mmCIF file of C-alpha atoms in Angstrom:
data_model
loop_
_atom_site.group_PDB
_atom_site.id
_atom_site.type_symbol
_atom_site.label_atom_id
_atom_site.label_comp_id
_atom_site.label_asym_id
_atom_site.label_seq_id
_atom_site.Cartn_x
_atom_site.Cartn_y
_atom_site.Cartn_z
ATOM 1 C CA MET O 1 -0.984 -13.489 9.921
ATOM 2 C CA SER O 2 -2.790 -10.434 11.219
ATOM 3 C CA ARG O 3 -5.892 -10.948 9.001
ATOM 4 C CA SER O 4 -6.691 -14.595 8.519
ATOM 5 C CA SER O 5 -10.330 -15.294 8.930
ATOM 6 C CA HIS O 6 -11.943 -16.885 5.895
ATOM 7 C CA ASP O 7 -14.850 -14.348 5.953
ATOM 8 C CA GLU O 8 -12.455 -11.452 5.973
ATOM 9 C CA ILE O 9 -10.278 -12.795 3.206
ATOM 10 C CA ASN O 10 -13.345 -13.742 1.168
ATOM 11 C CA ALA O 11 -14.880 -10.352 1.498
ATOM 12 C CA VAL O 12 -11.787 -8.395 0.499
ATOM 13 C CA TYR O 13 -10.817 -10.849 -2.189
ATOM 14 C CA ASP O 14 -14.229 -10.684 -3.824
ATOM 15 C CA LYS O 15 -14.134 -6.857 -3.754
ATOM 16 C CA TYR O 16 -10.626 -6.349 -5.267
ATOM 17 C CA SER O 17 -9.218 -9.448 -6.862
ATOM 18 C CA ASP O 18 -10.676 -9.048 -10.352
ATOM 19 C CA THR O 19 -9.463 -5.411 -10.682
ATOM 20 C CA MET O 20 -6.099 -6.409 -9.317
ATOM 21 C CA TYR O 21 -5.728 -9.305 -11.649
ATOM 22 C CA ARG O 22 -6.641 -7.259 -14.687
ATOM 23 C CA ILE O 23 -4.186 -4.550 -13.711
ATOM 24 C CA ALA O 24 -1.454 -7.110 -13.054
ATOM 25 C CA LEU O 25 -2.156 -8.970 -16.379
ATOM 26 C CA SER O 26 -2.031 -5.636 -18.275
ATOM 27 C CA HIS O 27 1.378 -4.830 -16.721
ATOM 28 C CA LEU O 28 3.069 -8.221 -16.559
ATOM 29 C CA LEU O 29 1.604 -9.735 -19.724
ATOM 30 C CA ASN O 30 1.730 -13.209 -18.200
ATOM 31 C CA LYS O 31 -0.998 -15.141 -16.424
ATOM 32 C CA GLU O 32 1.243 -16.870 -13.853
ATOM 33 C CA ASP O 33 3.045 -13.677 -12.934
ATOM 34 C CA ALA O 34 -0.300 -11.801 -12.650
ATOM 35 C CA GLU O 35 -1.648 -14.526 -10.335
ATOM 36 C CA ASP O 36 1.526 -14.370 -8.255
ATOM 37 C CA ALA O 37 1.292 -10.585 -8.018
ATOM 38 C CA VAL O 38 -2.318 -10.704 -6.764
ATOM 39 C CA HIS O 39 -1.415 -13.457 -4.301
ATOM 40 C CA ASP O 40 1.570 -11.483 -3.035
ATOM 41 C CA VAL O 41 -0.411 -8.319 -2.530
ATOM 42 C CA PHE O 42 -3.119 -10.216 -0.552
ATOM 43 C CA ILE O 43 -0.361 -11.828 1.603
ATOM 44 C CA LYS O 44 0.998 -8.393 2.278
ATOM 45 C CA TYR O 45 -2.505 -7.292 3.290
ATOM 46 C CA MET O 46 -3.017 -10.330 5.477
ATOM 47 C CA ASN O 47 0.298 -9.776 7.262
ATOM 48 C CA GLY O 48 -0.197 -6.005 7.517
ATOM 49 C CA SER O 49 -0.322 -4.487 10.934
ATOM 50 C CA PHE O 50 -2.456 -1.534 9.794
ATOM 51 C CA ALA O 51 -6.138 -0.758 9.154
ATOM 52 C CA PHE O 52 -7.912 1.485 6.800
ATOM 53 C CA PHE O 53 -10.163 4.443 7.478
ATOM 54 C CA SER O 54 -12.556 3.897 4.665
ATOM 55 C CA GLU O 55 -13.234 1.654 1.668
ATOM 56 C CA GLU O 56 -11.813 4.334 -0.520
ATOM 57 C CA HIS O 57 -8.510 4.204 1.479
ATOM 58 C CA GLU O 58 -8.477 0.435 1.265
ATOM 59 C CA LYS O 59 -9.301 0.264 -2.451
ATOM 60 C CA ALA O 60 -6.555 2.870 -3.226
ATOM 61 C CA TRP O 61 -4.104 0.805 -1.164
ATOM 62 C CA PHE O 62 -4.792 -2.455 -3.001
ATOM 63 C CA ILE O 63 -4.533 -0.812 -6.440
ATOM 64 C CA ARG O 64 -1.414 1.257 -5.629
ATOM 65 C CA VAL O 65 0.329 -1.754 -4.096
ATOM 66 C CA THR O 66 -0.628 -3.954 -7.035
ATOM 67 C CA VAL O 67 0.800 -1.382 -9.554
ATOM 68 C CA ASN O 68 3.960 -0.971 -7.414
ATOM 69 C CA HIS O 69 4.361 -4.759 -7.088
ATOM 70 C CA CYS O 70 4.018 -5.248 -10.816
ATOM 71 C CA HIS O 71 6.687 -2.574 -11.406
ATOM 72 C CA ASP O 72 8.991 -4.395 -8.888
ATOM 73 C CA LEU O 73 8.401 -7.660 -10.703
ATOM 74 C CA MET O 74 9.027 -6.040 -14.120
ATOM 75 C CA ARG O 75 12.296 -4.494 -12.879
ATOM 76 C CA ARG O 76 13.467 -7.940 -11.757
ATOM 77 C CA ARG O 77 12.245 -9.620 -14.935
ATOM 78 C CA LYS O 78 14.073 -7.105 -17.169
ATOM 79 C CA LEU O 79 17.202 -8.756 -15.966
ATOM 80 C CA ARG O 80 16.022 -11.978 -17.489
ATOM 81 C CA SER O 81 13.795 -11.422 -20.510
ATOM 82 C CA HIS O 82 10.675 -9.538 -21.689
ATOM 83 C CA ALA O 83 7.339 -11.360 -21.421
ATOM 84 C CA PRO O 84 5.842 -11.935 -24.802
ATOM 85 C CA LEU O 85 2.625 -10.078 -25.403
ATOM 86 C CA GLU O 86 0.872 -13.079 -26.913
ATOM 87 C CA GLU O 87 0.069 -14.763 -23.640
ATOM 88 C CA ALA O 88 -1.723 -11.773 -22.229
ATOM 89 C CA MET O 89 -3.400 -11.082 -25.608
ATOM 90 C CA GLU O 90 -4.837 -14.578 -25.549
ATOM 91 C CA VAL O 91 -6.724 -13.745 -22.349
ATOM 92 C CA PHE O 92 -7.824 -10.329 -23.603
ATOM 93 C CA ALA O 93 -8.812 -11.715 -26.999
ATOM 94 C CA GLU O 94 -10.848 -14.530 -25.396
ATOM 95 C CA ALA O 95 -12.701 -11.880 -23.511
ATOM 96 C CA GLY O 96 -13.412 -10.122 -26.821
ATOM 97 C CA THR O 97 -11.221 -7.030 -26.811
ATOM 98 C CA SER O 98 -10.150 -5.502 -30.142
ATOM 99 C CA ASP O 99 -6.657 -4.666 -31.471
ATOM 100 C CA THR O 100 -6.715 -1.429 -29.565
ATOM 101 C CA MET O 101 -6.087 -3.429 -26.432
ATOM 102 C CA ARG O 102 -2.956 -4.909 -27.963
ATOM 103 C CA GLU O 103 -1.627 -1.389 -28.609
ATOM 104 C CA ILE O 104 -2.538 -0.277 -25.101
ATOM 105 C CA LEU O 105 -0.586 -3.175 -23.687
ATOM 106 C CA THR O 106 2.497 -2.009 -25.547
ATOM 107 C CA LEU O 107 2.364 1.560 -24.197
ATOM 108 C CA GLU O 108 4.919 2.547 -21.609
ATOM 109 C CA ASP O 109 3.589 2.043 -18.140
ATOM 110 C CA ILE O 110 3.605 5.758 -17.408
ATOM 111 C CA TYR O 111 0.670 6.043 -19.910
ATOM 112 C CA LYS O 112 -0.721 2.537 -19.740
ATOM 113 C CA THR O 113 -1.449 2.623 -15.974
ATOM 114 C CA PRO O 114 -3.641 5.782 -15.980
ATOM 115 C CA ILE O 115 -5.421 4.599 -19.124
ATOM 116 C CA ILE O 116 -6.274 1.203 -17.610
ATOM 117 C CA LEU O 117 -7.374 2.798 -14.294
ATOM 118 C CA HIS O 118 -9.433 5.625 -15.822
ATOM 119 C CA TYR O 119 -10.880 4.285 -19.028
ATOM 120 C CA PHE O 120 -11.124 0.547 -18.287
ATOM 121 C CA GLU O 121 -11.564 0.320 -14.485
ATOM 122 C CA GLY O 122 -13.683 3.431 -14.481
ATOM 123 C CA TYR O 123 -11.932 5.485 -11.770
ATOM 124 C CA SER O 124 -12.162 9.232 -11.997
ATOM 125 C CA VAL O 125 -9.091 11.354 -12.830
ATOM 126 C CA GLU O 126 -8.998 12.365 -9.138
ATOM 127 C CA GLU O 127 -9.203 8.847 -7.854
ATOM 128 C CA THR O 128 -6.530 7.752 -10.331
ATOM 129 C CA ALA O 129 -4.341 10.601 -9.109
ATOM 130 C CA ARG O 130 -4.820 9.508 -5.482
ATOM 131 C CA MET O 131 -4.077 5.837 -6.261
ATOM 132 C CA LEU O 132 -0.907 6.682 -8.199
ATOM 133 C CA ARG O 133 0.089 9.454 -5.763
ATOM 134 C CA ILE O 134 0.520 11.894 -8.590
ATOM 135 C CA SER O 135 -1.246 15.185 -9.269
ATOM 136 C CA VAL O 136 -4.497 15.462 -11.128
ATOM 137 C CA SER O 137 -2.758 17.535 -13.849
ATOM 138 C CA ALA O 138 -0.154 14.786 -14.215
ATOM 139 C CA VAL O 139 -2.913 12.143 -14.737
ATOM 140 C CA LYS O 140 -4.588 14.378 -17.316
ATOM 141 C CA MET O 141 -1.281 14.905 -19.086
ATOM 142 C CA ARG O 142 -0.493 11.185 -19.142
ATOM 143 C CA LEU O 143 -3.987 10.314 -20.426
ATOM 144 C CA SER O 144 -3.671 12.911 -23.135
ATOM 145 C CA ARG O 145 -0.192 11.781 -24.210
ATOM 146 C CA GLY O 146 -1.266 8.184 -23.965
ATOM 147 C CA ARG O 147 -4.201 8.835 -26.268
ATOM 148 C CA ASP O 148 -1.940 10.611 -28.722
ATOM 149 C CA LYS O 149 0.458 7.664 -28.832
ATOM 150 C CA LEU O 150 -2.502 5.310 -29.363
ATOM 151 C CA LYS O 151 -3.851 7.499 -32.194
ATOM 152 C CA ASP O 152 -0.410 7.309 -33.891
ATOM 153 C CA LYS O 153 -0.342 3.587 -33.542
ATOM 154 C CA LEU O 154 -3.918 3.102 -34.683
ATOM 155 C CA SER O 155 -3.852 5.875 -37.353
ATOM 156 C CA GLY O 156 -6.559 7.942 -35.674
ATOM 157 C CA GLU O 157 -8.907 5.074 -34.807
ATOM 158 C CA ILE O 158 -9.803 6.515 -31.397
ATOM 159 C CA MET J 1 -12.156 4.379 -25.731
ATOM 160 C CA ASN J 2 -14.242 1.721 -27.360
ATOM 161 C CA GLU J 3 -17.138 0.603 -25.073
ATOM 162 C CA ASN J 4 -16.949 -2.984 -26.429
ATOM 163 C CA ASP J 5 -13.252 -3.135 -25.412
ATOM 164 C CA ILE J 6 -14.143 -1.869 -21.970
ATOM 165 C CA SER J 7 -16.942 -4.318 -21.335
ATOM 166 C CA ALA J 8 -14.791 -7.189 -22.799
ATOM 167 C CA TYR J 9 -11.899 -6.135 -20.508
ATOM 168 C CA LYS J 10 -14.175 -6.257 -17.522
ATOM 169 C CA LYS J 11 -15.124 -9.872 -18.247
ATOM 170 C CA ILE J 12 -11.621 -10.927 -17.220
ATOM 171 C CA THR J 13 -11.750 -12.259 -13.656
ATOM 172 C CA ALA J 14 -9.053 -13.532 -11.301
ATOM 173 C CA PRO J 15 -8.703 -17.285 -11.333
ATOM 174 C CA SER J 16 -10.155 -19.012 -8.287
ATOM 175 C CA SER J 17 -6.781 -20.735 -7.770
ATOM 176 C CA ILE J 18 -5.508 -17.563 -6.149
ATOM 177 C CA LYS J 19 -8.237 -17.610 -3.553
ATOM 178 C CA GLU J 20 -7.725 -21.266 -2.900
ATOM 179 C CA ARG J 21 -4.024 -20.647 -2.250
ATOM 180 C CA LEU J 22 -4.790 -17.786 0.085
ATOM 181 C CA ILE J 23 -7.386 -19.698 2.062
ATOM 182 C CA SER J 24 -5.147 -22.703 2.381
ATOM 183 C CA GLU J 25 -2.181 -20.541 3.561
ATOM 184 C CA SER J 26 -4.303 -18.720 6.106
ATOM 185 C CA ALA J 27 -5.729 -21.995 7.403
ATOM 186 C CA LYS J 28 -2.236 -23.316 7.929
ATOM 187 C CA GLU J 29 -1.277 -20.124 9.690
ATOM 188 C CA ARG J 30 -4.361 -20.358 11.885
ATOM 189 C CA LYS J 31 -3.602 -23.982 12.807
ATOM 190 C CA ASN J 32 -0.035 -23.082 13.782
ATOM 191 C CA HIS J 33 -1.380 -20.118 15.658
ATOM 192 C CA HIS J 34 -3.898 -22.288 17.653
ATOM 193 C CA VAL J 35 -1.174 -24.720 18.689
ATOM 194 C CA LYS J 36 1.010 -21.962 19.889
ATOM 195 C CA ALA J 37 -1.927 -20.220 21.498
ATOM 196 C CA ALA J 38 -2.887 -23.246 23.576
ATOM 197 C CA PHE J 39 0.446 -23.136 25.300
ATOM 198 C CA CYS J 40 0.260 -19.419 25.865
ATOM 199 C CA TYR J 41 -3.309 -19.052 27.252
ATOM 200 C CA ALA J 42 -2.428 -19.214 30.968
ATOM 201 C CA ALA J 43 0.451 -16.858 30.705
ATOM 202 C CA ALA J 44 -1.446 -14.557 28.448
ATOM 203 C CA GLY J 45 -4.310 -14.409 30.924
ATOM 204 C CA ILE J 46 -2.088 -13.331 33.713
ATOM 205 C CA ALA J 47 -0.223 -10.796 31.471
ATOM 206 C CA ALA J 48 -3.568 -9.406 30.317
ATOM 207 C CA MET J 49 -4.700 -8.793 33.918
ATOM 208 C CA ILE J 50 -1.477 -7.025 34.695
ATOM 209 C CA ILE J 51 -1.560 -4.933 31.554
ATOM 210 C CA PHE J 52 -5.248 -4.118 32.151
ATOM 211 C CA ALA J 53 -4.553 -2.989 35.737
ATOM 212 C CA PHE J 54 -1.469 -1.019 34.484
ATOM 213 C CA THR J 55 -3.328 0.741 31.664
ATOM 214 C CA PHE J 56 -6.443 1.330 33.818
ATOM 215 C CA PHE J 57 -4.747 2.791 36.730
ATOM 216 C CA TRP J 58 -1.817 4.523 35.217
ATOM 217 C CA ASN J 59 -1.585 5.147 31.400
ATOM 218 C CA GLU J 60 -4.315 4.774 28.946
ATOM 219 C CA GLY J 61 -2.374 6.214 25.980
ATOM 220 C CA ALA J 62 0.046 4.662 23.552
ATOM 221 C CA SER J 63 3.721 5.453 23.753
ATOM 222 C CA LEU J 64 5.881 6.211 20.784
ATOM 223 C CA TYR J 65 9.238 4.548 20.413
ATOM 224 C CA LEU J 66 12.325 5.454 18.331
ATOM 225 C CA ASN J 67 14.965 2.696 18.087
ATOM 226 C CA GLY J 68 13.491 0.956 21.046
ATOM 227 C CA ASP J 69 13.487 3.996 23.330
ATOM 228 C CA GLU J 70 10.290 5.723 24.434
ATOM 229 C CA ILE J 71 10.035 9.289 23.327
ATOM 230 C CA GLY J 72 9.292 11.676 26.197
ATOM 231 C CA GLY J 73 9.331 15.391 26.851
ATOM 232 C CA LYS J 74 13.064 15.850 26.005
ATOM 233 C CA ASN J 75 14.310 16.320 22.457
ATOM 234 C CA VAL J 76 15.515 13.018 20.930
ATOM 235 C CA PHE J 77 17.921 13.169 17.956
ATOM 236 C CA VAL J 78 16.320 11.448 15.017
ATOM 237 C CA TYR J 79 18.058 12.189 11.782
ATOM 238 C CA GLU J 80 21.315 13.169 10.152
ATOM 239 C CA ASN J 81 21.085 13.264 6.420
ATOM 240 C CA SER J 82 20.570 9.520 6.152
ATOM 241 C CA SER J 83 20.524 7.947 2.670
ATOM 242 C CA VAL J 84 18.512 4.931 3.674
ATOM 243 C CA ALA J 85 15.925 4.125 1.028
ATOM 244 C CA VAL J 86 12.665 3.228 2.768
ATOM 245 C CA ALA J 87 10.028 3.975 0.210
ATOM 246 C CA ARG J 88 9.512 3.957 -3.488
ATOM 247 C CA THR J 89 9.124 7.743 -3.510
ATOM 248 C CA PHE J 90 12.356 8.306 -1.610
ATOM 249 C CA THR J 91 14.489 11.273 -2.443
ATOM 250 C CA ALA J 92 17.838 12.293 -0.741
ATOM 251 C CA SER J 93 16.362 15.349 0.957
ATOM 252 C CA ARG J 94 13.690 13.404 2.817
ATOM 253 C CA VAL J 95 13.725 12.868 6.537
ATOM 254 C CA THR J 96 12.759 9.359 7.547
ATOM 255 C CA ILE J 97 11.991 8.425 11.133
ATOM 256 C CA PRO J 98 11.391 4.754 12.066
ATOM 257 C CA LEU J 99 8.756 4.597 14.869
ATOM 258 C CA LYS J 100 6.669 2.101 16.795
ATOM 259 C CA THR J 101 3.702 2.382 19.242
ATOM 260 C CA ASP J 102 3.051 -0.098 22.045
ATOM 261 C CA LYS J 103 -0.761 -0.157 21.609
ATOM 262 C CA ASP J 104 -3.355 -0.178 18.700
ATOM 263 C CA ALA J 105 -3.488 3.427 17.775
ATOM 264 C CA GLU J 106 -4.488 5.965 15.222
ATOM 265 C CA ILE J 107 -1.503 7.908 13.843
ATOM 266 C CA THR J 108 -1.859 11.244 12.145
ATOM 267 C CA VAL J 109 0.931 13.368 10.751
ATOM 268 C CA SER J 110 0.641 17.050 9.888
ATOM 269 C CA SER J 111 3.020 16.829 6.960
ATOM 270 C CA GLY J 112 4.755 14.132 4.889
ATOM 271 C CA MET J 113 3.554 10.601 4.909
ATOM 272 C CA ILE J 114 3.400 7.378 6.904
ATOM 273 C CA VAL J 115 5.193 4.478 5.313
ATOM 274 C CA ILE J 116 4.544 0.798 6.209
ATOM 275 C CA ASP J 117 6.393 -2.054 4.494
ATOM 276 C CA GLY J 118 7.698 0.339 1.937
ATOM 277 C CA GLU J 119 4.208 1.541 0.947
ATOM 278 C CA ASP J 120 3.005 5.118 1.361
ATOM 279 C CA MET J 121 -0.077 4.953 3.646
ATOM 280 C CA GLY J 122 -0.986 8.659 3.513
ATOM 281 C CA GLN J 123 -1.153 10.966 6.542
ATOM 282 C CA LYS J 124 -3.490 8.967 8.755
ATOM 283 C CA ILE J 125 -3.435 5.351 9.549
ATOM 284 C CA LYS J 126 -4.559 2.888 12.179
ATOM 285 C CA THR J 127 -1.711 0.709 13.396
ATOM 286 C CA LYS J 128 -1.635 -2.502 15.509
ATOM 287 C CA LYS J 129 0.224 -2.818 18.703
ATOM 288 C CA ASN J 130 4.002 -2.907 18.090
ATOM 289 C CA ALA J 131 3.601 -2.162 14.389
ATOM 290 C CA GLU J 132 6.627 -0.376 12.950
ATOM 291 C CA PHE J 133 6.125 2.507 10.646
ATOM 292 C CA ILE J 134 8.144 5.324 9.148
ATOM 293 C CA TRP J 135 7.273 8.984 9.239
ATOM 294 C CA MET J 136 8.794 10.619 6.120
ATOM 295 C CA PHE J 137 8.739 14.274 5.330
ATOM 296 C CA GLU J 138 10.664 17.039 3.530
ATOM 297 C CA GLY J 139 11.530 20.596 4.314
ATOM 298 C CA GLU J 140 12.570 22.558 7.455
ATOM 299 C CA ALA J 141 10.158 20.467 9.446
ATOM 300 C CA ASP J 142 9.919 22.788 12.493
ATOM 301 C CA GLY J 143 6.613 22.242 14.181
ATOM 302 C CA TYR J 144 5.620 19.279 12.096
ATOM 303 C CA GLN J 145 3.474 17.138 14.389
ATOM 304 C CA LEU J 146 2.487 13.530 14.879
ATOM 305 C CA GLU J 147 -0.522 12.513 16.950
ATOM 306 C CA VAL J 148 -0.867 9.094 18.501
ATOM 307 C CA LYS J 149 -4.528 8.533 19.551
ATOM 308 C CA THR J 150 -6.033 5.568 21.354
ATOM 309 C CA ASP J 151 -9.644 5.146 22.534
ATOM 310 C CA LYS J 152 -8.597 6.699 25.804
ATOM 311 C CA LYS J 153 -5.928 9.318 25.164
ATOM 312 C CA SER J 154 -4.188 11.430 22.597
ATOM 313 C CA SER J 155 -0.547 12.318 22.575
ATOM 314 C CA LEU J 156 1.199 14.845 20.406
ATOM 315 C CA TYR J 157 4.821 14.783 19.192
ATOM 316 C CA SER J 158 6.681 17.588 17.524
ATOM 317 C CA ILE J 159 9.693 17.933 15.276
ATOM 318 C CA SER J 160 12.365 20.583 15.616
ATOM 319 C CA HIS J 161 15.246 21.250 13.292
ATOM 320 C CA LYS J 162 18.539 22.652 14.319
ATOM 321 C CA GLU J 163 19.223 25.626 11.986
ATOM 322 C CA GLY J 164 22.140 25.316 9.567
ATOM 323 C CA THR J 165 22.410 21.573 10.165
ATOM 324 C CA GLU J 166 20.804 18.351 9.029
ATOM 325 C CA LYS J 167 19.818 17.515 12.600
ATOM 326 C CA PHE J 168 16.247 16.873 13.568
ATOM 327 C CA TYR J 169 14.684 16.177 16.942
ATOM 328 C CA ILE J 170 11.452 14.787 18.144
ATOM 329 C CA LYS J 171 9.743 15.203 21.564
ATOM 330 C CA LYS J 172 6.376 14.698 23.165
ATOM 331 C CA VAL J 173 4.603 17.968 23.660
ATOM 332 C CA ASN J 174 1.541 16.753 25.536
#
């Protein structure tokens, strides 16, 4: 592996693993799959023969690759079956989230991903656009449509 | 969004079992690496001296390779409307050039993006020795440039496009 020192793995893991896990769980709706996704992305990082120019660049890579890896896993899983929402909801409910989270988890990924990154992970619209490699206006449009869909589901609660 | 939901969401953390798996896998990898390394030290020492002398006296820059051949000052044919999918964002009109450098280097492209392991890495990246990467771009491409920079030297490569065809060429320009 190209990056295999404990210190290096620890430092990077501590910085990004929680965000990656939450993103993976929001998309895959299954604890084991989310753990595997985080593990796989770190393995990709450890084996990678590239370096980053800045922490911003590194962070964007981890998040983008996690989102892409989740999409890959979901595409494969669609051939088998859909993951039930209940398992992910258990984790979110234990943490104390409301029913809004249940509705967010059922949104299509095109809306869910920017909502999770912007509102829940706290990244700006510009950062979200860079991470997802889409334009700022596309992020704004997806956030707006995502909010509208949530409003419909929650009868104007947000 | 509801602030309580956001703070509750942030309480969710990655299970420590993922870290344990990663540490254990990297430890195994290091152990294997150490065993192999012990056999290679002597040879590597000699090779390092030769490489050091070679790079010190002759060439301090990194070379760029396409399909195993070093790209020099003459045009090298790189593309003919290939439909190989190499990245998630692939579209049929994209030009994709698989490249490799022989040293740790900083790669910058004037247009398009650098793709490593199927992931878009942007327009600037540091690569390790012998790392394979793909330069992907769209459009006419004439004059698009790629810079390979080491601590010692910078080299510039340029793309040209044969008008009316799908043929692209790359050459070293300095």
